[in-house]
Amino acid sequence: MKKYEPQQEEILSAGIDIGTSTTKLVISKFSLMNMAGGAHMPRIEIIDKKVLYRSPIFRTPLLSATTIDMKAVDELVKKEYQSAGVETKDIQTGAVIITGETATKQNAQEMVHHLSDQAGDFLVAAAGPDLEGIIAAKGSGAYEYSKKTGKTIANIDIGGGTANVAVFKSGKLCGTCTLHIGGRLIEFSGNQIKSISSPIKALFRQWGDPFSGMREGDSRNRQEIKSLTGFMAAVIARMLNRELLPADQPLLLGHEPDWQEAIDAIMFSGGISECLYHYEAGTPATAHYDDIGEILAASLRESKELAQWQWIHPDETVRATVLGAGTQTTEISGATIHVEASDLPIRNLPVFQVPFRHDVKDGLKRMHESVQQALEIYDSQRDGQNFALYITELPYLGFRDVQELAAAILDAIRIKPNPEQPLVLVLESDHAKVLGQTIKVQKPNQRIICIDQIKVEHGDYIDIGHLLQTNVVPVVIKTLTFHH
């Protein structure tokens, strides 16, 4: 009798992060194996992962204050692929992420799509600030720390233009917040101030003299700069306590802090964290900052307000986001699913979790709000980026409950800019087939893909492959995390 040999495969993943100040790249290798026996349904798992190559940290190439230099980024990526000894065709998965203020450049979307076409078979995320905070927390080690300890930790990822905060407790996302706090909000040239960003100018106008009189061309040694970075540290502390003042509003980007939990510990990642911890000793791009980065790092260190929390050292500083761009696992969903083969495969779909907390009425009430939040995070420009709703903690569902759930979902998705696109539902429990069929009865022309028995998380991305002969679909979960 022939001995069963488990199927094995290796795939290469690339992560490219184009940030406000710096651009970097990593190449990783993942070993996959079918862990099920020969006669069983395939169960592919990642059994090993290894970073093969970390690029140097480059200054992000810009043509102007509002435009990314696409040609220079292209050249940089090609050169780094050569250094890593890989070709475009070798890369099967990964992420191109445009972060911080770079995501607001005129050609940001064009850049990310262009690069994903040129650089391999990519997951593409022009990360908005909420998503960016989640990715950084997974790359820095904060997410893993919360899982191991059960504590509530805030990861504060501070780069050139923004501080992206994500709070996790026991591996679950509690909330996010983004602030206009970063190293390049004031830049220097020689001994003079070269530029002051608009959020800082708004703050200075609010403060009046002598701040409102600060101009480009003034001395870089003005005492007011230290006052500003001290204020930034205090604003971070107030944000962590969910006690932002009206005077802090010029530094708030988007929504107020939206978690309920008290924070036990904090972790810093991003370029400013590198100023705190110096993990990248000898890296030319981080050796000399012509901005307020070092002054801001000193203010964080000296802050009495921030000393109220335990500080946890990150696994990664400036590379947290790029290492956050990885593939975690492939799963199979089958037996109880409802899919339309013509809509498959679907790639790179972000997942938004809708927990029912074992209460049907409670979950139904929050369905509208959940779809609205998913739109804010994943389709903030309202250009039709689709997403999957991941419905968890469902109680036992009777016939009427399934009908009400189907109706609530159909009603909630009417606010999507492109309601004709397939409705993608991922269920924790075995309700996919009955829910999919019920939605089809209620709205026959609704395209629907409803799968279950898949464990995903808020902020993950999924690929759903072609329907196989055994009536199962392969689901690739891109967890945007990197475990060491």
Short mmCIF file of C-alpha atoms in Angstrom, two decimals:
data_model
loop_
_atom_site.label_atom_id
_atom_site.label_comp_id
_atom_site.label_asym_id
_atom_site.label_seq_id
_atom_site.Cartn_x
_atom_site.Cartn_y
_atom_site.Cartn_z
CA MET A 1 0.00 0.00 0.00
CA LYS A 2 1.36 3.41 -1.01
CA LYS A 3 2.42 5.56 1.93
CA TYR A 4 0.56 8.89 2.10
CA GLU A 5 2.93 11.81 1.52
CA PRO A 6 1.61 15.17 2.75
CA GLN A 7 1.49 17.80 -0.01
CA GLN A 8 3.99 20.61 0.53
CA GLU A 9 4.46 23.94 -1.16
CA GLU A 10 6.43 27.14 -0.65
CA ILE A 11 5.24 30.60 -1.61
CA LEU A 12 6.99 33.96 -1.61
CA SER A 13 5.37 37.05 -0.17
CA ALA A 14 6.44 40.68 -0.60
CA GLY A 15 5.50 43.65 1.55
CA ILE A 16 6.05 47.19 0.26
CA ASP A 17 5.28 50.20 2.47
CA ILE A 18 5.38 53.68 0.93
CA GLY A 19 5.11 56.06 3.90
CA THR A 20 5.25 59.82 4.49
CA SER A 21 8.98 59.74 5.23
CA THR A 22 10.29 56.32 4.28
CA THR A 23 9.76 53.43 1.88
CA LYS A 24 10.80 49.85 2.62
CA LEU A 25 10.31 46.30 1.38
CA VAL A 26 10.48 42.77 2.81
CA ILE A 27 10.47 39.39 1.08
CA SER A 28 9.24 36.41 3.12
CA LYS A 29 8.89 32.69 2.46
CA PHE A 30 5.95 30.63 3.72
CA SER A 31 5.91 26.83 3.79
CA LEU A 32 2.45 25.31 3.29
CA MET A 33 1.41 21.75 4.01
CA ASN A 34 -1.82 19.79 3.68
CA MET A 35 -2.26 18.58 7.27
CA ALA A 36 -5.22 16.28 6.48
CA GLY A 37 -4.72 12.60 5.65
CA GLY A 38 -4.99 11.30 2.09
CA ALA A 39 -8.71 10.48 2.27
CA HIS A 40 -9.72 13.68 4.06
CA MET A 41 -10.74 17.11 2.83
CA PRO A 42 -7.61 19.24 2.31
CA ARG A 43 -6.58 21.41 5.23
CA ILE A 44 -3.70 23.62 4.17
CA GLU A 45 -1.70 25.27 6.93
CA ILE A 46 1.41 27.40 7.10
CA ILE A 47 3.99 25.39 9.01
CA ASP A 48 6.91 27.83 8.76
CA LYS A 49 7.66 31.42 7.78
CA LYS A 50 10.91 33.19 7.31
CA VAL A 51 11.97 36.72 6.35
CA LEU A 52 14.40 36.24 3.46
CA TYR A 53 15.23 39.88 2.78
CA ARG A 54 14.78 43.28 4.42
CA SER A 55 15.54 46.29 2.25
CA PRO A 56 17.38 49.34 3.50
CA ILE A 57 15.07 52.16 4.61
CA PHE A 58 14.73 54.71 1.80
CA ARG A 59 13.39 58.25 1.79
CA THR A 60 10.04 58.16 -0.02
CA PRO A 61 10.61 59.62 -3.51
CA LEU A 62 8.32 62.60 -4.18
CA LEU A 63 8.05 64.81 -7.26
CA SER A 64 6.34 67.54 -5.25
CA ALA A 65 4.50 68.01 -1.96
CA THR A 66 1.41 66.46 -3.58
CA THR A 67 2.82 63.82 -5.96
CA ILE A 68 4.70 60.53 -5.49
CA ASP A 69 7.57 59.90 -7.93
CA MET A 70 6.18 56.68 -9.43
CA LYS A 71 9.19 56.08 -11.70
CA ALA A 72 11.61 56.34 -8.77
CA VAL A 73 9.50 53.96 -6.62
CA ASP A 74 9.39 51.51 -9.56
CA GLU A 75 13.17 51.62 -9.90
CA LEU A 76 13.64 51.20 -6.16
CA VAL A 77 11.42 48.07 -6.07
CA LYS A 78 13.14 46.54 -9.14
CA LYS A 79 16.57 47.14 -7.62
CA GLU A 80 15.52 45.61 -4.27
CA TYR A 81 14.05 42.53 -6.01
CA GLN A 82 17.44 42.07 -7.70
CA SER A 83 19.25 42.42 -4.36
CA ALA A 84 16.89 39.82 -2.86
CA GLY A 85 17.45 37.48 -5.83
CA VAL A 86 13.76 37.28 -6.73
CA GLU A 87 11.77 38.06 -9.88
CA THR A 88 8.27 39.49 -10.17
CA LYS A 89 6.90 36.11 -11.32
CA ASP A 90 8.19 34.49 -8.09
CA ILE A 91 5.93 36.61 -5.85
CA GLN A 92 2.55 35.01 -5.22
CA THR A 93 1.14 37.22 -2.49
CA GLY A 94 1.80 40.21 -0.27
CA ALA A 95 0.81 43.82 0.12
CA VAL A 96 1.55 47.23 -1.31
CA ILE A 97 0.56 49.72 1.37
CA ILE A 98 0.59 53.49 1.04
CA THR A 99 0.57 54.96 4.53
CA GLY A 100 0.50 58.24 6.43
CA GLU A 101 0.23 61.45 4.45
CA THR A 102 1.46 59.66 1.31
CA ALA A 103 -2.03 58.11 1.08
CA THR A 104 -3.41 61.63 0.45
CA LYS A 105 -1.11 62.37 -2.52
CA GLN A 106 -2.86 63.02 -5.85
CA ASN A 107 -1.51 59.86 -7.48
CA ALA A 108 -1.63 57.50 -4.43
CA GLN A 109 -4.31 55.19 -5.85
CA GLU A 110 -2.63 55.15 -9.27
CA MET A 111 0.71 54.37 -7.63
CA VAL A 112 -0.57 51.45 -5.57
CA HIS A 113 -2.42 49.85 -8.50
CA HIS A 114 0.50 50.40 -10.87
CA LEU A 115 2.94 48.83 -8.42
CA SER A 116 0.67 45.86 -7.74
CA ASP A 117 0.58 45.17 -11.50
CA GLN A 118 4.36 45.48 -11.82
CA ALA A 119 5.55 43.80 -8.63
CA GLY A 120 3.73 40.46 -8.47
CA ASP A 121 0.35 38.96 -7.59
CA PHE A 122 -0.52 41.35 -4.79
CA LEU A 123 -3.02 42.16 -2.16
CA VAL A 124 -3.42 45.89 -2.62
CA ALA A 125 -4.38 48.20 0.22
CA ALA A 126 -4.05 51.95 -0.04
CA ALA A 127 -4.46 51.91 3.71
CA GLY A 128 -6.69 54.50 5.31
CA PRO A 129 -5.60 55.58 8.79
CA ASP A 130 -7.75 53.05 10.71
CA LEU A 131 -6.52 50.11 8.65
CA GLU A 132 -2.96 51.38 8.86
CA GLY A 133 -3.15 51.42 12.66
CA ILE A 134 -4.41 47.82 12.72
CA ILE A 135 -1.66 46.62 10.34
CA ALA A 136 1.07 48.39 12.36
CA ALA A 137 -0.21 46.86 15.63
CA LYS A 138 0.06 43.41 14.09
CA GLY A 139 3.58 44.06 12.81
CA SER A 140 4.86 45.69 16.01
CA GLY A 141 3.91 42.80 18.29
CA ALA A 142 1.13 44.67 20.15
CA TYR A 143 -1.61 42.38 18.79
CA GLU A 144 0.35 39.26 19.81
CA TYR A 145 1.05 40.77 23.26
CA SER A 146 -2.68 41.33 23.83
CA LYS A 147 -3.40 37.70 22.83
CA LYS A 148 -0.74 36.26 25.15
CA THR A 149 -1.52 38.42 28.19
CA GLY A 150 -5.23 39.20 27.82
CA LYS A 151 -4.33 42.85 28.53
CA THR A 152 -5.59 45.92 26.69
CA ILE A 153 -2.72 47.49 24.74
CA ALA A 154 -2.66 50.59 22.54
CA ASN A 155 -0.18 50.52 19.66
CA ILE A 156 0.80 54.07 18.70
CA ASP A 157 2.43 54.05 15.26
CA ILE A 158 3.98 57.47 14.67
CA GLY A 159 5.55 58.19 11.30
CA GLY A 160 6.22 61.36 9.36
CA GLY A 161 2.67 62.68 9.21
CA THR A 162 0.31 60.74 11.45
CA ALA A 163 0.00 58.80 14.71
CA ASN A 164 -2.22 55.77 14.03
CA VAL A 165 -3.54 54.17 17.18
CA ALA A 166 -5.11 50.71 17.43
CA VAL A 167 -6.27 49.20 20.71
CA PHE A 168 -6.39 45.41 21.17
CA LYS A 169 -7.56 43.27 24.08
CA SER A 170 -7.02 39.48 24.09
CA GLY A 171 -6.37 39.59 20.33
CA LYS A 172 -9.61 41.47 19.56
CA LEU A 173 -9.67 44.96 18.05
CA CYS A 174 -11.34 47.42 20.47
CA GLY A 175 -11.00 50.62 18.42
CA THR A 176 -8.80 53.09 16.54
CA CYS A 177 -7.91 56.78 16.42
CA THR A 178 -5.60 58.89 14.24
CA LEU A 179 -3.85 62.14 15.09
CA HIS A 180 -1.91 64.72 13.06
CA ILE A 181 1.26 63.94 15.03
CA GLY A 182 4.48 63.03 13.24
CA GLY A 183 8.10 63.90 12.65
CA ARG A 184 7.73 65.75 9.36
CA LEU A 185 4.96 68.15 10.38
CA ILE A 186 7.76 70.67 10.78
CA GLU A 187 10.83 70.21 8.53
CA PHE A 188 14.17 71.96 8.67
CA SER A 189 16.79 72.99 6.15
CA GLY A 190 20.13 73.85 7.74
CA ASN A 191 19.35 76.05 10.75
CA GLN A 192 16.01 77.25 9.42
CA ILE A 193 12.42 76.01 9.41
CA LYS A 194 11.74 74.75 5.88
CA SER A 195 8.02 73.87 6.18
CA ILE A 196 5.16 73.86 8.68
CA SER A 197 2.21 71.56 7.86
CA SER A 198 -1.33 72.93 7.75
CA PRO A 199 -2.63 71.14 10.93
CA ILE A 200 0.27 72.72 12.89
CA LYS A 201 -0.38 76.14 11.36
CA ALA A 202 -4.06 75.81 12.46
CA LEU A 203 -2.90 74.93 15.98
CA PHE A 204 -0.47 77.90 16.08
CA ARG A 205 -3.24 80.28 14.95
CA GLN A 206 -5.41 78.94 17.78
CA TRP A 207 -2.59 79.54 20.31
CA GLY A 208 -1.88 83.11 19.18
CA ASP A 209 1.44 84.90 19.79
CA PRO A 210 4.29 83.97 19.71
CA PHE A 211 3.21 80.77 17.91
CA SER A 212 1.00 82.43 15.27
CA GLY A 213 4.04 84.45 14.20
CA MET A 214 6.15 81.37 13.38
CA ARG A 215 7.09 81.20 9.71
CA GLU A 216 9.18 79.21 7.25
CA GLY A 217 12.69 80.69 7.42
CA ASP A 218 12.64 81.15 11.24
CA SER A 219 15.38 79.55 13.35
CA ARG A 220 14.98 75.81 13.97
CA ASN A 221 16.01 76.36 17.60
CA ARG A 222 12.88 78.25 18.64
CA GLN A 223 11.68 77.15 22.08
CA GLU A 224 8.11 76.97 20.74
CA ILE A 225 8.98 73.74 18.88
CA LYS A 226 9.69 71.93 22.16
CA SER A 227 6.40 73.33 23.53
CA LEU A 228 4.63 71.88 20.48
CA THR A 229 6.08 68.36 20.88
CA GLY A 230 5.29 68.45 24.61
CA PHE A 231 1.70 69.32 23.71
CA MET A 232 1.62 66.42 21.20
CA ALA A 233 2.69 63.97 23.94
CA ALA A 234 -0.05 65.30 26.23
CA VAL A 235 -2.66 64.99 23.44
CA ILE A 236 -1.67 61.32 22.93
CA ALA A 237 -2.21 60.71 26.67
CA ARG A 238 -5.62 62.44 26.62
CA MET A 239 -6.60 60.44 23.51
CA LEU A 240 -5.63 57.16 25.24
CA ASN A 241 -7.90 58.15 28.17
CA ARG A 242 -10.63 59.21 25.67
CA GLU A 243 -10.52 62.72 27.14
CA LEU A 244 -9.60 64.90 24.15
CA LEU A 245 -10.25 68.62 24.73
CA PRO A 246 -11.71 71.13 22.25
CA ALA A 247 -8.20 72.66 22.08
CA ASP A 248 -6.85 69.31 20.78
CA GLN A 249 -9.19 69.18 17.77
CA PRO A 250 -6.74 70.57 15.15
CA LEU A 251 -4.64 67.43 15.72
CA LEU A 252 -7.55 64.93 15.40
CA LEU A 253 -7.79 63.27 11.99
CA GLY A 254 -11.22 61.66 11.53
CA HIS A 255 -13.21 60.16 14.39
CA GLU A 256 -12.73 60.39 18.17
CA PRO A 257 -11.22 57.39 20.03
CA ASP A 258 -13.90 54.68 19.78
CA TRP A 259 -12.92 52.00 22.31
CA GLN A 260 -14.55 51.54 25.73
CA GLU A 261 -11.78 49.67 27.56
CA ALA A 262 -9.25 51.19 29.97
CA ILE A 263 -5.73 50.75 28.54
CA ASP A 264 -3.19 48.70 30.52
CA ALA A 265 -0.08 49.14 28.39
CA ILE A 266 1.22 51.09 25.40
CA MET A 267 3.62 50.29 22.57
CA PHE A 268 5.22 52.70 20.09
CA SER A 269 6.07 51.75 16.51
CA GLY A 270 6.92 53.70 13.35
CA GLY A 271 9.75 56.12 12.64
CA ILE A 272 9.38 57.97 15.95
CA SER A 273 9.62 54.65 17.80
CA GLU A 274 12.95 54.14 15.99
CA CYS A 275 14.08 57.47 17.53
CA LEU A 276 13.13 55.99 20.93
CA TYR A 277 14.69 52.52 20.57
CA HIS A 278 17.32 52.66 17.77
CA TYR A 279 16.76 49.11 16.46
CA GLU A 280 18.08 50.08 13.01
CA ALA A 281 21.56 51.25 14.10
CA GLY A 282 23.64 52.44 11.17
CA THR A 283 20.76 52.83 8.71
CA PRO A 284 21.53 56.00 6.71
CA ALA A 285 17.90 57.09 6.20
CA THR A 286 17.21 57.06 9.93
CA ALA A 287 20.57 58.44 11.06
CA HIS A 288 19.76 62.10 10.42
CA TYR A 289 16.31 63.67 10.53
CA ASP A 290 15.74 67.17 9.21
CA ASP A 291 12.49 67.40 11.13
CA ILE A 292 11.02 67.35 14.65
CA GLY A 293 11.19 63.54 14.97
CA GLU A 294 13.96 63.38 17.59
CA ILE A 295 12.44 66.27 19.59
CA LEU A 296 9.03 64.53 19.55
CA ALA A 297 10.61 61.23 20.71
CA ALA A 298 12.30 63.09 23.61
CA SER A 299 8.95 64.65 24.59
CA LEU A 300 7.29 61.22 24.62
CA ARG A 301 10.07 59.85 26.83
CA GLU A 302 9.82 62.79 29.25
CA SER A 303 6.01 62.93 29.38
CA LYS A 304 4.59 62.51 32.90
CA GLU A 305 1.14 61.85 31.41
CA LEU A 306 2.40 58.92 29.28
CA ALA A 307 4.30 57.48 32.28
CA GLN A 308 0.98 56.31 33.79
CA TRP A 309 1.03 53.29 31.44
CA GLN A 310 3.43 50.38 31.22
CA TRP A 311 5.59 50.78 28.09
CA ILE A 312 6.13 47.51 26.19
CA HIS A 313 9.08 47.30 23.79
CA PRO A 314 7.96 46.63 20.20
CA ASP A 315 9.24 43.73 18.07
CA GLU A 316 9.66 46.20 15.22
CA THR A 317 9.87 49.99 15.06
CA VAL A 318 10.00 51.62 11.63
CA ARG A 319 9.35 48.28 9.86
CA ALA A 320 6.19 47.37 11.84
CA THR A 321 3.81 48.16 8.97
CA VAL A 322 5.83 46.50 6.21
CA LEU A 323 6.25 43.34 8.33
CA GLY A 324 2.53 43.54 9.05
CA ALA A 325 1.93 42.78 5.38
CA GLY A 326 2.02 38.95 5.26
CA THR A 327 -0.07 35.89 4.56
CA GLN A 328 -1.14 33.72 7.43
CA THR A 329 -3.27 30.79 6.39
CA THR A 330 -5.33 29.05 3.73
CA GLU A 331 -8.57 27.35 4.70
CA ILE A 332 -11.27 25.36 2.97
CA SER A 333 -14.94 26.26 3.27
CA GLY A 334 -17.44 23.68 2.08
CA ALA A 335 -20.41 21.39 2.64
CA THR A 336 -22.75 24.13 3.94
CA ILE A 337 -22.01 27.06 1.62
CA HIS A 338 -23.98 29.09 -0.94
CA VAL A 339 -21.87 30.49 -3.79
CA GLU A 340 -22.41 31.49 -7.39
CA ALA A 341 -19.57 30.01 -9.41
CA SER A 342 -19.65 32.83 -11.98
CA ASP A 343 -18.66 35.38 -9.30
CA LEU A 344 -15.52 33.44 -8.33
CA PRO A 345 -12.66 33.89 -7.81
CA ILE A 346 -12.82 37.02 -5.63
CA ARG A 347 -9.54 38.50 -4.49
CA ASN A 348 -8.36 40.87 -1.79
CA LEU A 349 -11.62 41.44 0.03
CA PRO A 350 -11.29 43.18 3.42
CA VAL A 351 -13.30 41.63 6.26
CA PHE A 352 -15.50 43.60 8.69
CA GLN A 353 -16.66 41.74 11.79
CA VAL A 354 -20.28 42.00 12.99
CA PRO A 355 -20.53 40.28 16.41
CA PHE A 356 -24.11 39.34 17.43
CA ARG A 357 -23.10 38.66 21.07
CA HIS A 358 -25.50 35.69 21.10
CA ASP A 359 -28.50 38.01 20.79
CA VAL A 360 -30.35 38.14 17.45
CA LYS A 361 -32.24 41.39 18.19
CA ASP A 362 -29.05 43.18 19.33
CA GLY A 363 -27.15 42.10 16.21
CA LEU A 364 -29.95 43.06 13.82
CA LYS A 365 -30.13 46.53 15.40
CA ARG A 366 -26.44 47.11 14.73
CA MET A 367 -26.35 45.83 11.13
CA HIS A 368 -26.85 49.30 9.56
CA GLU A 369 -24.17 50.86 11.76
CA SER A 370 -21.77 48.00 10.95
CA VAL A 371 -22.11 48.46 7.18
CA GLN A 372 -21.63 52.22 7.65
CA GLN A 373 -18.42 51.63 9.64
CA ALA A 374 -17.15 49.13 7.05
CA LEU A 375 -17.67 51.76 4.34
CA GLU A 376 -15.75 54.35 6.41
CA ILE A 377 -12.76 52.02 6.85
CA TYR A 378 -12.59 50.22 3.50
CA ASP A 379 -14.31 52.52 1.01
CA SER A 380 -13.81 55.98 2.47
CA GLN A 381 -13.64 57.50 -1.05
CA ARG A 382 -16.91 55.70 -1.97
CA ASP A 383 -15.38 54.31 -5.15
CA GLY A 384 -16.96 50.86 -4.76
CA GLN A 385 -14.33 48.81 -2.88
CA ASN A 386 -16.25 45.68 -1.87
CA PHE A 387 -15.85 44.05 1.57
CA ALA A 388 -17.02 40.91 3.34
CA LEU A 389 -19.21 40.98 6.44
CA TYR A 390 -18.00 38.43 8.99
CA ILE A 391 -20.97 37.51 11.21
CA THR A 392 -19.94 35.99 14.55
CA GLU A 393 -21.43 34.93 17.89
CA LEU A 394 -24.78 33.96 16.38
CA PRO A 395 -27.15 32.18 18.78
CA TYR A 396 -29.38 29.29 17.63
CA LEU A 397 -31.36 30.62 14.64
CA GLY A 398 -34.95 29.59 13.99
CA PHE A 399 -36.68 29.92 10.60
CA ARG A 400 -37.99 33.43 11.39
CA ASP A 401 -34.57 34.56 12.72
CA VAL A 402 -32.90 33.58 9.44
CA GLN A 403 -35.55 35.52 7.48
CA GLU A 404 -35.08 38.61 9.67
CA LEU A 405 -31.28 38.38 9.36
CA ALA A 406 -31.51 38.14 5.55
CA ALA A 407 -33.87 41.16 5.41
CA ALA A 408 -31.64 43.23 7.75
CA ILE A 409 -28.54 42.52 5.65
CA LEU A 410 -30.31 43.41 2.39
CA ASP A 411 -31.64 46.63 3.91
CA ALA A 412 -28.24 47.64 5.37
CA ILE A 413 -26.25 47.16 2.14
CA ARG A 414 -28.46 49.58 0.21
CA ILE A 415 -26.09 52.39 1.31
CA LYS A 416 -23.18 50.80 -0.61
CA PRO A 417 -22.16 52.87 -3.66
CA ASN A 418 -22.25 49.77 -5.87
CA PRO A 419 -25.05 47.48 -4.61
CA GLU A 420 -24.83 45.29 -7.79
CA GLN A 421 -21.49 43.82 -6.66
CA PRO A 422 -21.65 40.39 -4.97
CA LEU A 423 -22.70 40.43 -1.32
CA VAL A 424 -20.00 38.45 0.49
CA LEU A 425 -20.85 36.97 3.90
CA VAL A 426 -18.53 34.90 6.06
CA LEU A 427 -20.14 33.07 8.99
CA GLU A 428 -18.47 31.56 12.00
CA SER A 429 -21.28 28.97 12.36
CA ASP A 430 -22.88 26.55 9.84
CA HIS A 431 -25.61 28.86 8.56
CA ALA A 432 -24.18 29.87 5.18
CA LYS A 433 -26.32 27.67 2.96
CA VAL A 434 -29.67 28.50 4.58
CA LEU A 435 -28.86 32.24 4.87
CA GLY A 436 -27.63 32.42 1.26
CA GLN A 437 -30.76 30.67 -0.02
CA THR A 438 -33.05 32.90 2.10
CA ILE A 439 -31.42 36.09 0.74
CA LYS A 440 -31.86 34.69 -2.80
CA VAL A 441 -35.58 34.11 -2.17
CA GLN A 442 -36.04 37.62 -0.75
CA LYS A 443 -34.06 39.28 -3.58
CA PRO A 444 -33.62 36.91 -6.54
CA ASN A 445 -31.27 39.20 -8.50
CA GLN A 446 -28.85 39.66 -5.55
CA ARG A 447 -25.46 38.09 -6.30
CA ILE A 448 -24.32 36.32 -3.13
CA ILE A 449 -21.36 34.40 -1.82
CA CYS A 450 -21.98 32.99 1.63
CA ILE A 451 -19.31 30.80 3.26
CA ASP A 452 -18.83 29.46 6.77
CA GLN A 453 -16.57 27.60 9.19
CA ILE A 454 -13.82 30.11 8.47
CA LYS A 455 -11.95 31.82 11.28
CA VAL A 456 -11.01 35.31 10.15
CA GLU A 457 -10.43 38.53 12.04
CA HIS A 458 -11.40 42.16 11.71
CA GLY A 459 -8.95 43.75 9.25
CA ASP A 460 -8.03 40.49 7.49
CA TYR A 461 -8.27 40.16 3.72
CA ILE A 462 -9.65 37.08 1.99
CA ASP A 463 -9.34 35.47 -1.45
CA ILE A 464 -12.11 33.01 -2.37
CA GLY A 465 -11.06 30.63 -5.15
CA HIS A 466 -13.02 28.75 -7.82
CA LEU A 467 -15.63 26.23 -6.71
CA LEU A 468 -13.93 22.83 -6.72
CA GLN A 469 -15.46 19.54 -7.91
CA THR A 470 -16.07 18.53 -4.31
CA ASN A 471 -18.25 21.66 -3.84
CA VAL A 472 -15.77 23.37 -1.54
CA VAL A 473 -13.94 26.66 -2.08
CA PRO A 474 -10.36 27.41 -1.07
CA VAL A 475 -10.20 30.56 1.07
CA VAL A 476 -6.90 32.35 1.53
CA ILE A 477 -6.86 34.50 4.65
CA LYS A 478 -4.34 37.31 4.52
CA THR A 479 -4.10 38.29 8.13
CA LEU A 480 -1.74 41.23 7.62
CA THR A 481 0.32 40.01 10.51
CA PHE A 482 3.75 38.58 11.00
CA HIS A 483 4.52 36.25 13.87
CA HIS A 484 8.17 35.86 14.76
#
